[in-house]
Amino acid sequence: MVDVTIGIMLTLGLIIGGTIIAISQHKEVIQYYSYNTENIKNSYIENTESEYYINNAQDLWEFANKVNNGNTFEGITVYLTTDINLECNQNKQWIPIGACYVEGGNNADDTTEKDPFAGTFEGNDHTISGLYIDSESNYVGLFGYNQGTIQNLKLKDSYIKSNKPYIGGIAGFNKGIIQNCHNYANIVTELSGGGACGGIAGYSTSASIVTCSNKGKIEGKNGCVGGIIGFGFFTEVNNCYNEGVINSIGYSVGGIVGTCQSSWILNCYNLGEIKGCSDIGGIVGFIYKFSSITNCYNMGIISISSNSPNEEICIGGIIGRLSLALIDSYKVQNCYSVGKIELDVSNEETSIHAGNIIGEYIGGSVENCYYEKNGIEAIGKNKEDSTVNITELDSVEMKSQKIVELLNGEESIYCLDKININNGYPILEWQYVSFLRTNSNVVIDEENLIIKGIEPKMTGEVIRKILQIETDIQIQDKNGNIESEDCIICTGYKIKVEDNKTYILVVTGDCNGDGKSDIQDIFAINKHRLNNGKLTNEYLLAGDVNEDGKTNVNDIFQINKYRLGIITEL
């Protein structure tokens, strides 16, 4: 027997053949929650007043049902303990976690007719897949209405479609925090005009979205479509990016945010192709009032939908249409675009306003922005009325240290593309650090106070960033002399952190302590192998390149391949 609590005031429910059928008085659509009643076990033995665990698909279905029947989970952390495949389809569609029973963004915020999620959903970097929604419901996504925190989660191999206003991969409506969440699901919006659709959240208000990304395809008819958020109101978007293709015949289409009102976009970038019918931008489609864009760049192709009905089209590398309040703290600054702008339109009567930075300028401050010379001006419409600081550069200048220094000013936000992930154009510092952490083999051996897996030519600063050391550090060479953080690390160097722990540093393949892995290290390993000069301690550990517990001819082969450029890292 399944024990399910049904909210009597809002919902009438019954169980038929293992399927809970919830008929809401506020909705026209019957909702189906599918369970296998034959093998349900009590998976909540470990749950406490402050912790709730989701161990399988059934647990996730039941969790959604609890939220949608009035349990907000406020003050409770919900832990996803494994990857989950929901195995949804047309006949078994996902019911979003959290519901609202009124139309409209502000109405959804103010109404009491809602069952939001208000706890903390800890995804533990797991993946939810197999989600399927194809309905006429509003507030759709993995979560329908979020008022809490959703973090460390991926949504893959999923499909979301609706003809109602608020559609998002992670949340249809967000009034909370979404961080380190990544959408790969394809999203289709069928609503003609109005609404909001985003890879992470459809509509977001009084919220923050941090370190999130979209790689899913978003397409449809409505306006306010963005790779991260469809419509942002009093929302901060920070350290986010879009790689997905966005194709809408609606207005206000952006790589990061579709429409941005009184919101702040910082340290974001777009690589995806963006298509719309008007107000199309690499970062934002339409931005107005008390908003700002800081430290953002666009590399994606920006183009006009082939069946655009508009007689006037505004399209920009960063912003489609700009209308900010004339207050110093609200501005566009430290941004660049090198994305191609395509202007093919079949309707000869259409008026197109294209700019490498802004399509149409209505008002606002624009400072320290750059674009690559391509025959299109910085601003498409009203450039003569604008107060802006935008500079055109050639491709060589756009890839130089000079542009990095110009964009940064006194900050350290951008850096050169030293890892070749952006075709040589500047990248954001957090991209560089994220890449290093994802691709690095650097680990700490706390028992032996050793940091190993360091690549040749790594600096102390890079190691600090990989290990996310926020406190002061001190680097000492083999003789105990103090070195700066930007020094090249050698095997035998030491790093002292603020809690007075001192670690010995081991550079892979650097057996002689010069910070390199080359022919000299091959000689050193060969001597060791022939008992003609034994390697000891950290130098012996550095020689074990393939980490098989030995230092021998196999390690020599690895170093030689690295030396000859056959492999790029050890």
XYZ file of C-alpha atoms in Angstrom, residues 52-551:
500
model
C 15.707 14.017 2.998
C 17.275 11.510 0.598
C 16.343 10.634 -2.986
C 17.845 7.265 -3.897
C 15.938 6.290 -7.043
C 13.315 7.425 -9.556
C 10.410 6.417 -7.299
C 11.792 8.607 -4.553
C 11.956 11.549 -6.940
C 8.356 11.043 -8.093
C 7.168 10.892 -4.491
C 9.218 13.949 -3.536
C 7.546 15.916 -6.375
C 4.155 14.739 -5.193
C 4.835 15.878 -1.646
C 5.873 19.357 -2.785
C 2.888 19.696 -5.104
C 0.576 18.871 -2.234
C 1.816 21.546 0.118
C 5.103 20.356 1.678
C 7.556 23.163 0.843
C 10.524 21.394 2.491
C 11.554 24.733 3.970
C 14.559 24.245 6.253
C 15.212 20.793 4.812
C 18.089 19.739 2.548
C 17.066 17.209 -0.081
C 20.000 15.049 -1.203
C 20.168 13.323 -4.570
C 22.345 10.273 -3.936
C 22.701 8.879 -7.463
C 22.100 9.542 -11.157
C 18.434 8.991 -12.022
C 16.742 8.117 -15.313
C 13.051 8.985 -15.051
C 12.232 7.032 -18.240
C 9.388 9.387 -19.068
C 7.496 9.406 -22.369
C 4.297 10.737 -23.941
C 2.199 8.449 -21.755
C 4.231 8.965 -18.607
C 5.072 12.660 -18.393
C 7.008 14.357 -15.640
C 5.067 16.582 -13.241
C 7.301 19.545 -12.259
C 8.341 19.918 -8.628
C 6.431 22.884 -7.225
C 3.279 24.379 -8.691
C 1.446 27.675 -9.104
C -2.179 28.084 -10.080
C -2.301 31.614 -11.497
C -1.045 33.196 -14.703
C 1.572 35.943 -14.881
C 4.989 36.618 -13.385
C 4.072 39.203 -10.728
C 0.845 37.373 -9.963
C 2.820 34.173 -9.410
C 5.089 36.013 -7.005
C 2.253 37.515 -4.951
C -0.372 34.784 -4.927
C -1.000 32.315 -2.126
C -2.326 29.842 -4.678
C 0.935 28.000 -5.088
C 2.921 25.049 -3.757
C 6.569 26.071 -4.153
C 9.714 24.184 -3.279
C 11.453 26.219 -0.542
C 14.168 23.923 0.754
C 17.660 23.130 -0.536
C 17.981 20.570 -3.318
C 21.547 19.220 -3.268
C 22.225 17.385 -6.524
C 25.728 16.266 -5.513
C 26.808 16.699 -9.171
C 24.470 13.887 -10.236
C 22.455 13.762 -13.456
C 18.704 13.488 -13.932
C 17.761 12.193 -17.378
C 14.734 10.846 -19.211
C 12.471 13.771 -18.281
C 9.660 14.348 -20.772
C 7.001 17.088 -20.797
C 4.669 17.864 -23.711
C 1.665 19.608 -22.252
C -0.479 22.704 -21.974
C 0.637 23.277 -18.387
C 2.251 26.440 -17.074
C 5.392 26.623 -14.899
C 7.187 23.667 -16.439
C 10.682 22.248 -16.045
C 12.307 19.839 -13.635
C 11.001 22.254 -11.001
C 7.855 24.229 -11.701
C 8.131 26.824 -8.931
C 11.367 27.245 -6.975
C 11.558 29.423 -3.893
C 14.565 27.673 -2.362
C 18.030 26.619 -3.511
C 18.802 24.153 -6.312
C 22.462 23.297 -6.746
C 25.046 20.920 -8.245
C 22.792 19.219 -10.779
C 22.704 18.251 -14.470
C 19.618 17.665 -16.625
C 20.345 15.531 -19.701
C 18.589 13.528 -22.424
C 15.287 15.276 -21.743
C 12.540 17.124 -23.636
C 10.343 19.979 -22.407
C 7.516 21.512 -24.435
C 4.569 23.724 -23.520
C 2.320 26.395 -24.990
C 2.067 28.284 -21.694
C 4.280 31.154 -20.483
C 6.957 29.907 -18.058
C 9.321 27.206 -19.250
C 12.823 26.386 -17.981
C 15.164 23.425 -17.973
C 15.786 23.547 -14.230
C 12.843 25.736 -13.148
C 9.890 27.286 -14.926
C 9.628 30.022 -12.260
C 12.513 30.912 -9.965
C 12.404 33.031 -6.849
C 15.419 31.502 -5.188
C 18.986 30.445 -5.866
C 20.114 28.163 -8.666
C 23.828 27.427 -8.693
C 26.125 25.035 -10.527
C 23.255 23.582 -12.551
C 23.617 22.608 -16.197
C 20.895 22.010 -18.763
C 21.316 19.763 -21.802
C 17.580 19.253 -22.379
C 15.868 20.450 -25.559
C 13.149 23.001 -24.864
C 10.295 23.993 -27.172
C 7.901 26.854 -26.503
C 4.696 26.931 -28.556
C 3.201 30.111 -27.078
C 2.821 32.913 -29.634
C 3.874 36.111 -27.849
C 4.451 36.737 -24.154
C 5.881 34.317 -21.648
C 9.467 33.504 -20.783
C 11.642 30.550 -21.697
C 15.209 29.810 -20.569
C 17.671 26.963 -20.426
C 17.948 27.300 -16.636
C 14.846 29.309 -15.662
C 11.906 30.731 -17.579
C 11.006 33.664 -15.323
C 13.336 34.684 -12.484
C 12.568 37.325 -9.858
C 14.348 38.391 -6.649
C 16.798 35.611 -7.329
C 20.326 34.655 -8.277
C 21.658 32.215 -10.846
C 25.352 31.434 -10.487
C 27.809 29.142 -12.310
C 25.148 27.629 -14.556
C 25.161 26.701 -18.232
C 22.903 25.709 -21.089
C 23.915 23.336 -23.888
C 20.408 22.350 -24.909
C 18.575 23.596 -27.996
C 15.806 26.120 -27.361
C 13.252 26.877 -30.053
C 9.752 28.236 -30.441
C 7.469 31.149 -31.065
C 7.361 33.313 -27.960
C 9.415 36.298 -26.864
C 11.767 36.569 -23.899
C 13.958 33.587 -24.704
C 17.445 33.199 -23.224
C 20.109 30.563 -22.837
C 20.042 31.007 -19.053
C 16.873 33.040 -18.279
C 13.918 34.057 -20.417
C 12.893 37.067 -18.287
C 15.018 38.369 -15.421
C 13.557 40.771 -12.844
C 15.728 41.763 -9.863
C 17.953 38.802 -10.619
C 21.734 38.438 -10.617
C 23.268 36.182 -13.257
C 26.934 35.491 -12.559
C 29.578 33.168 -14.082
C 27.148 31.586 -16.538
C 27.428 30.614 -20.205
C 25.413 29.343 -23.135
C 26.562 26.947 -25.854
C 23.109 25.913 -27.033
C 21.397 26.972 -30.268
C 18.492 29.358 -29.645
C 15.969 29.850 -32.437
C 12.786 31.834 -31.814
C 10.475 33.795 -34.053
C 9.657 35.938 -31.036
C 11.252 39.149 -29.773
C 13.864 39.670 -27.037
C 16.148 36.720 -27.685
C 19.546 36.585 -25.957
C 22.397 34.175 -25.406
C 22.206 34.672 -21.634
C 18.938 36.544 -20.928
C 16.004 37.303 -23.225
C 14.617 40.341 -21.399
C 16.499 41.908 -18.488
C 14.660 44.358 -16.227
C 16.397 45.753 -13.154
C 18.839 42.833 -13.153
C 22.592 42.318 -13.258
C 24.633 40.138 -15.594
C 28.269 39.590 -14.674
C 31.131 37.463 -16.003
C 29.088 35.573 -18.596
C 29.678 34.508 -22.191
C 27.830 33.076 -25.172
C 29.149 30.635 -27.774
C 25.789 29.495 -29.141
C 24.036 30.582 -32.334
C 21.196 33.001 -31.532
C 18.234 33.608 -33.862
C 15.217 35.844 -33.279
C 12.827 38.167 -35.054
C 13.749 41.381 -33.174
C 15.786 42.596 -30.197
C 18.385 39.872 -30.675
C 21.636 39.953 -28.714
C 24.610 37.737 -27.984
C 24.186 38.388 -24.252
C 20.772 40.074 -23.870
C 17.887 40.668 -26.256
C 16.368 43.686 -24.478
C 17.743 45.309 -21.317
C 16.139 48.233 -19.545
C 15.677 50.282 -16.392
C 18.064 49.608 -13.467
C 20.195 46.907 -15.029
C 23.821 46.318 -15.895
C 26.065 44.048 -17.954
C 29.665 43.723 -16.774
C 32.564 41.582 -18.018
C 30.702 39.620 -20.686
C 31.615 38.510 -24.198
C 29.975 36.947 -27.232
C 31.539 34.546 -29.739
C 28.311 33.155 -31.167
C 26.663 33.853 -34.536
C 23.735 36.266 -34.207
C 21.117 36.157 -36.951
C 17.502 36.870 -37.888
C 14.863 34.146 -38.099
C 13.954 33.469 -41.717
C 10.248 34.003 -41.077
C 10.527 37.130 -38.961
C 7.313 39.170 -39.268
C 8.817 42.399 -37.936
C 9.199 45.523 -40.069
C 11.982 46.773 -37.774
C 14.696 44.501 -36.401
C 17.374 45.367 -33.840
C 20.325 42.989 -33.568
C 23.581 43.363 -31.639
C 26.656 41.381 -30.721
C 26.061 42.070 -27.014
C 22.596 43.700 -26.806
C 19.656 43.896 -29.195
C 18.021 46.939 -27.601
C 19.438 49.046 -24.749
C 17.344 51.376 -22.553
C 18.987 51.888 -19.168
C 18.335 54.475 -16.504
C 20.865 57.304 -16.687
C 22.429 56.472 -13.340
C 26.144 55.754 -13.093
C 25.820 52.372 -11.371
C 23.690 50.956 -14.193
C 25.781 50.496 -17.318
C 27.318 48.178 -19.874
C 31.055 47.857 -19.343
C 34.133 45.737 -20.034
C 32.480 43.647 -22.751
C 33.551 42.482 -26.192
C 32.041 40.722 -29.192
C 33.672 38.930 -32.108
C 30.594 36.912 -33.060
C 29.433 37.093 -36.669
C 26.210 39.026 -37.352
C 24.185 37.648 -40.254
C 21.602 39.973 -41.817
C 19.868 37.967 -44.542
C 16.149 38.839 -44.621
C 13.674 37.965 -47.378
C 11.346 40.910 -46.690
C 12.807 43.924 -48.525
C 10.628 46.331 -46.504
C 12.223 45.265 -43.242
C 14.405 47.895 -41.569
C 17.436 46.332 -39.862
C 19.505 48.058 -37.167
C 22.660 46.033 -36.573
C 25.585 46.838 -34.293
C 28.568 44.850 -33.137
C 27.759 45.860 -29.569
C 24.198 47.313 -29.611
C 21.389 47.008 -32.146
C 19.349 50.010 -30.959
C 20.512 52.523 -28.369
C 17.734 54.289 -26.437
C 19.667 55.265 -23.314
C 22.351 54.239 -20.857
C 26.073 54.340 -20.223
C 28.397 52.076 -22.232
C 32.043 51.992 -21.193
C 35.196 50.153 -22.220
C 33.664 47.806 -24.813
C 35.365 46.364 -27.898
C 34.557 44.533 -31.116
C 36.432 43.027 -34.018
C 36.357 44.993 -37.257
C 33.924 43.415 -39.742
C 32.226 46.240 -41.662
C 29.375 46.700 -39.148
C 29.421 49.677 -36.796
C 29.321 49.518 -33.005
C 25.688 50.700 -32.760
C 22.953 50.151 -35.327
C 20.352 52.799 -34.431
C 20.663 56.155 -32.636
C 24.443 56.006 -32.528
C 24.564 59.772 -32.884
C 22.564 60.161 -29.651
C 24.618 57.707 -27.634
C 27.211 58.382 -24.965
C 29.463 55.413 -25.316
C 33.078 54.279 -25.167
C 33.326 51.507 -27.752
C 36.492 50.685 -29.696
C 37.009 48.776 -32.936
C 40.107 46.531 -33.105
C 41.533 44.125 -35.646
C 41.826 40.385 -34.991
C 45.460 40.567 -33.902
C 44.668 43.256 -31.328
C 41.629 41.306 -30.105
C 43.898 38.377 -29.213
C 46.666 40.393 -27.588
C 47.730 41.065 -24.033
C 46.766 44.677 -24.677
C 43.029 43.910 -24.950
C 43.207 41.854 -21.752
C 44.722 44.810 -19.914
C 42.170 47.218 -21.383
C 39.226 45.021 -20.387
C 40.593 44.414 -16.904
C 41.595 47.915 -15.867
C 42.676 47.405 -12.270
C 40.834 44.086 -11.922
C 41.800 40.518 -12.918
C 38.649 39.371 -14.700
C 39.962 38.392 -18.145
C 43.102 36.518 -19.137
C 44.756 35.347 -22.339
C 43.495 32.121 -23.870
C 46.523 30.157 -22.694
C 44.662 26.850 -22.932
C 43.324 27.393 -26.469
C 39.622 27.009 -25.717
C 38.491 30.303 -27.288
C 40.383 30.525 -30.577
C 42.916 32.844 -28.972
C 40.426 35.503 -27.811
C 40.388 36.565 -24.142
C 38.599 34.315 -21.682
C 37.253 35.007 -18.239
C 39.531 34.113 -15.351
C 36.903 31.779 -13.893
C 36.855 29.845 -17.189
C 40.589 29.305 -16.923
C 40.361 28.156 -13.311
C 37.406 25.889 -14.082
C 39.308 24.303 -16.957
C 42.344 23.698 -14.764
C 40.282 22.132 -11.987
C 38.432 19.895 -14.428
C 41.483 18.790 -16.379
C 44.192 18.881 -13.740
C 45.656 15.859 -11.938
C 46.825 17.935 -8.981
C 45.900 16.279 -5.672
C 46.826 16.697 -2.017
C 48.169 13.760 -0.009
C 47.278 14.978 3.481
C 48.830 11.969 5.208
C 52.280 12.609 3.740
C 51.849 16.380 3.262
C 52.580 16.171 -0.465
C 50.951 17.936 -3.420
C 51.488 15.880 -6.568
C 50.249 15.719 -10.151
C 51.651 19.185 -10.922
C 52.300 19.687 -14.637
C 55.671 21.109 -15.772
C 55.712 24.919 -16.045
C 52.821 25.379 -13.592
C 53.083 28.416 -11.344
C 52.269 28.745 -7.673
C 49.308 30.949 -8.555
C 47.820 28.236 -10.786
C 48.198 25.616 -8.038
C 46.478 27.903 -5.559
C 43.537 28.294 -7.956
C 43.275 24.586 -8.740
C 43.219 23.702 -5.043
C 40.915 26.647 -4.246
C 43.229 27.927 -1.517
C 41.728 31.235 -0.410
C 44.214 32.031 2.374
C 47.709 33.490 2.067
C 50.409 31.089 0.914
C 54.206 31.115 1.036
C 56.322 29.319 -1.561
C 59.869 28.229 -0.733
C 62.479 26.885 -3.144
C 64.679 23.883 -2.338
C 67.025 26.105 -0.317
C 64.243 27.693 1.732
C 64.252 31.001 -0.159
C 60.868 32.720 -0.563
C 59.483 32.760 -4.116
C 56.613 34.775 -5.613
C 53.319 33.092 -6.526
C 54.025 33.474 -10.240
C 57.213 31.408 -10.035
C 57.558 28.140 -11.979
C 57.159 25.289 -9.503
C 59.927 22.666 -9.283
C 59.948 19.295 -7.556
C 61.206 19.851 -4.022
C 59.622 23.285 -3.596
C 57.367 23.734 -0.603
C 54.125 25.608 -0.094
C 53.037 26.838 3.317
C 49.385 27.731 3.862
C 47.890 29.941 6.518
C 47.024 27.076 8.883
C 50.804 26.413 9.109
C 50.720 23.211 7.078
C 53.702 22.860 4.757
C 53.445 20.636 1.699
C 56.236 19.288 -0.511
C 55.506 19.872 -4.213
C 56.024 17.168 -6.838
C 56.087 18.079 -10.529
C 55.299 15.072 -12.725
C 58.397 13.999 -14.668
C 60.662 16.569 -12.983
C 63.139 14.187 -11.357
C 66.015 16.685 -11.064
C 64.049 19.584 -9.591
C 64.373 22.139 -12.397
C 60.622 22.462 -13.101
C 60.872 20.779 -16.517
C 60.327 17.292 -17.854
C 62.949 16.710 -20.517
C 65.993 14.700 -21.561
C 67.751 15.379 -18.236
C 64.936 13.632 -16.395
C 65.168 10.683 -18.788
C 68.853 10.413 -17.887
C 67.996 10.588 -14.169
C 65.423 7.792 -14.412
C 67.769 5.663 -16.477
C 70.520 6.058 -13.871
C 68.025 5.075 -11.191
C 66.955 2.055 -13.226
C 70.587 0.943 -13.639
C 71.428 1.541 -9.946
C 73.812 4.315 -10.971
C 72.212 7.117 -8.979
C 69.073 6.370 -6.975
C 66.125 8.741 -6.937
C 64.634 9.239 -3.482
C 61.605 10.801 -1.800
C 59.770 13.416 -3.900
C 62.157 12.976 -6.849
C 61.367 9.272 -7.009
C 57.658 10.111 -6.857
C 58.101 12.624 -9.704
C 59.628 9.883 -11.847
C 56.578 7.635 -11.521
C 54.830 9.382 -14.414
C 52.271 6.655 -15.116
C 51.534 6.166 -11.389
C 52.067 2.412 -11.349
C 54.208 2.564 -8.212
C 57.442 2.117 -10.159
C 59.965 4.405 -11.826
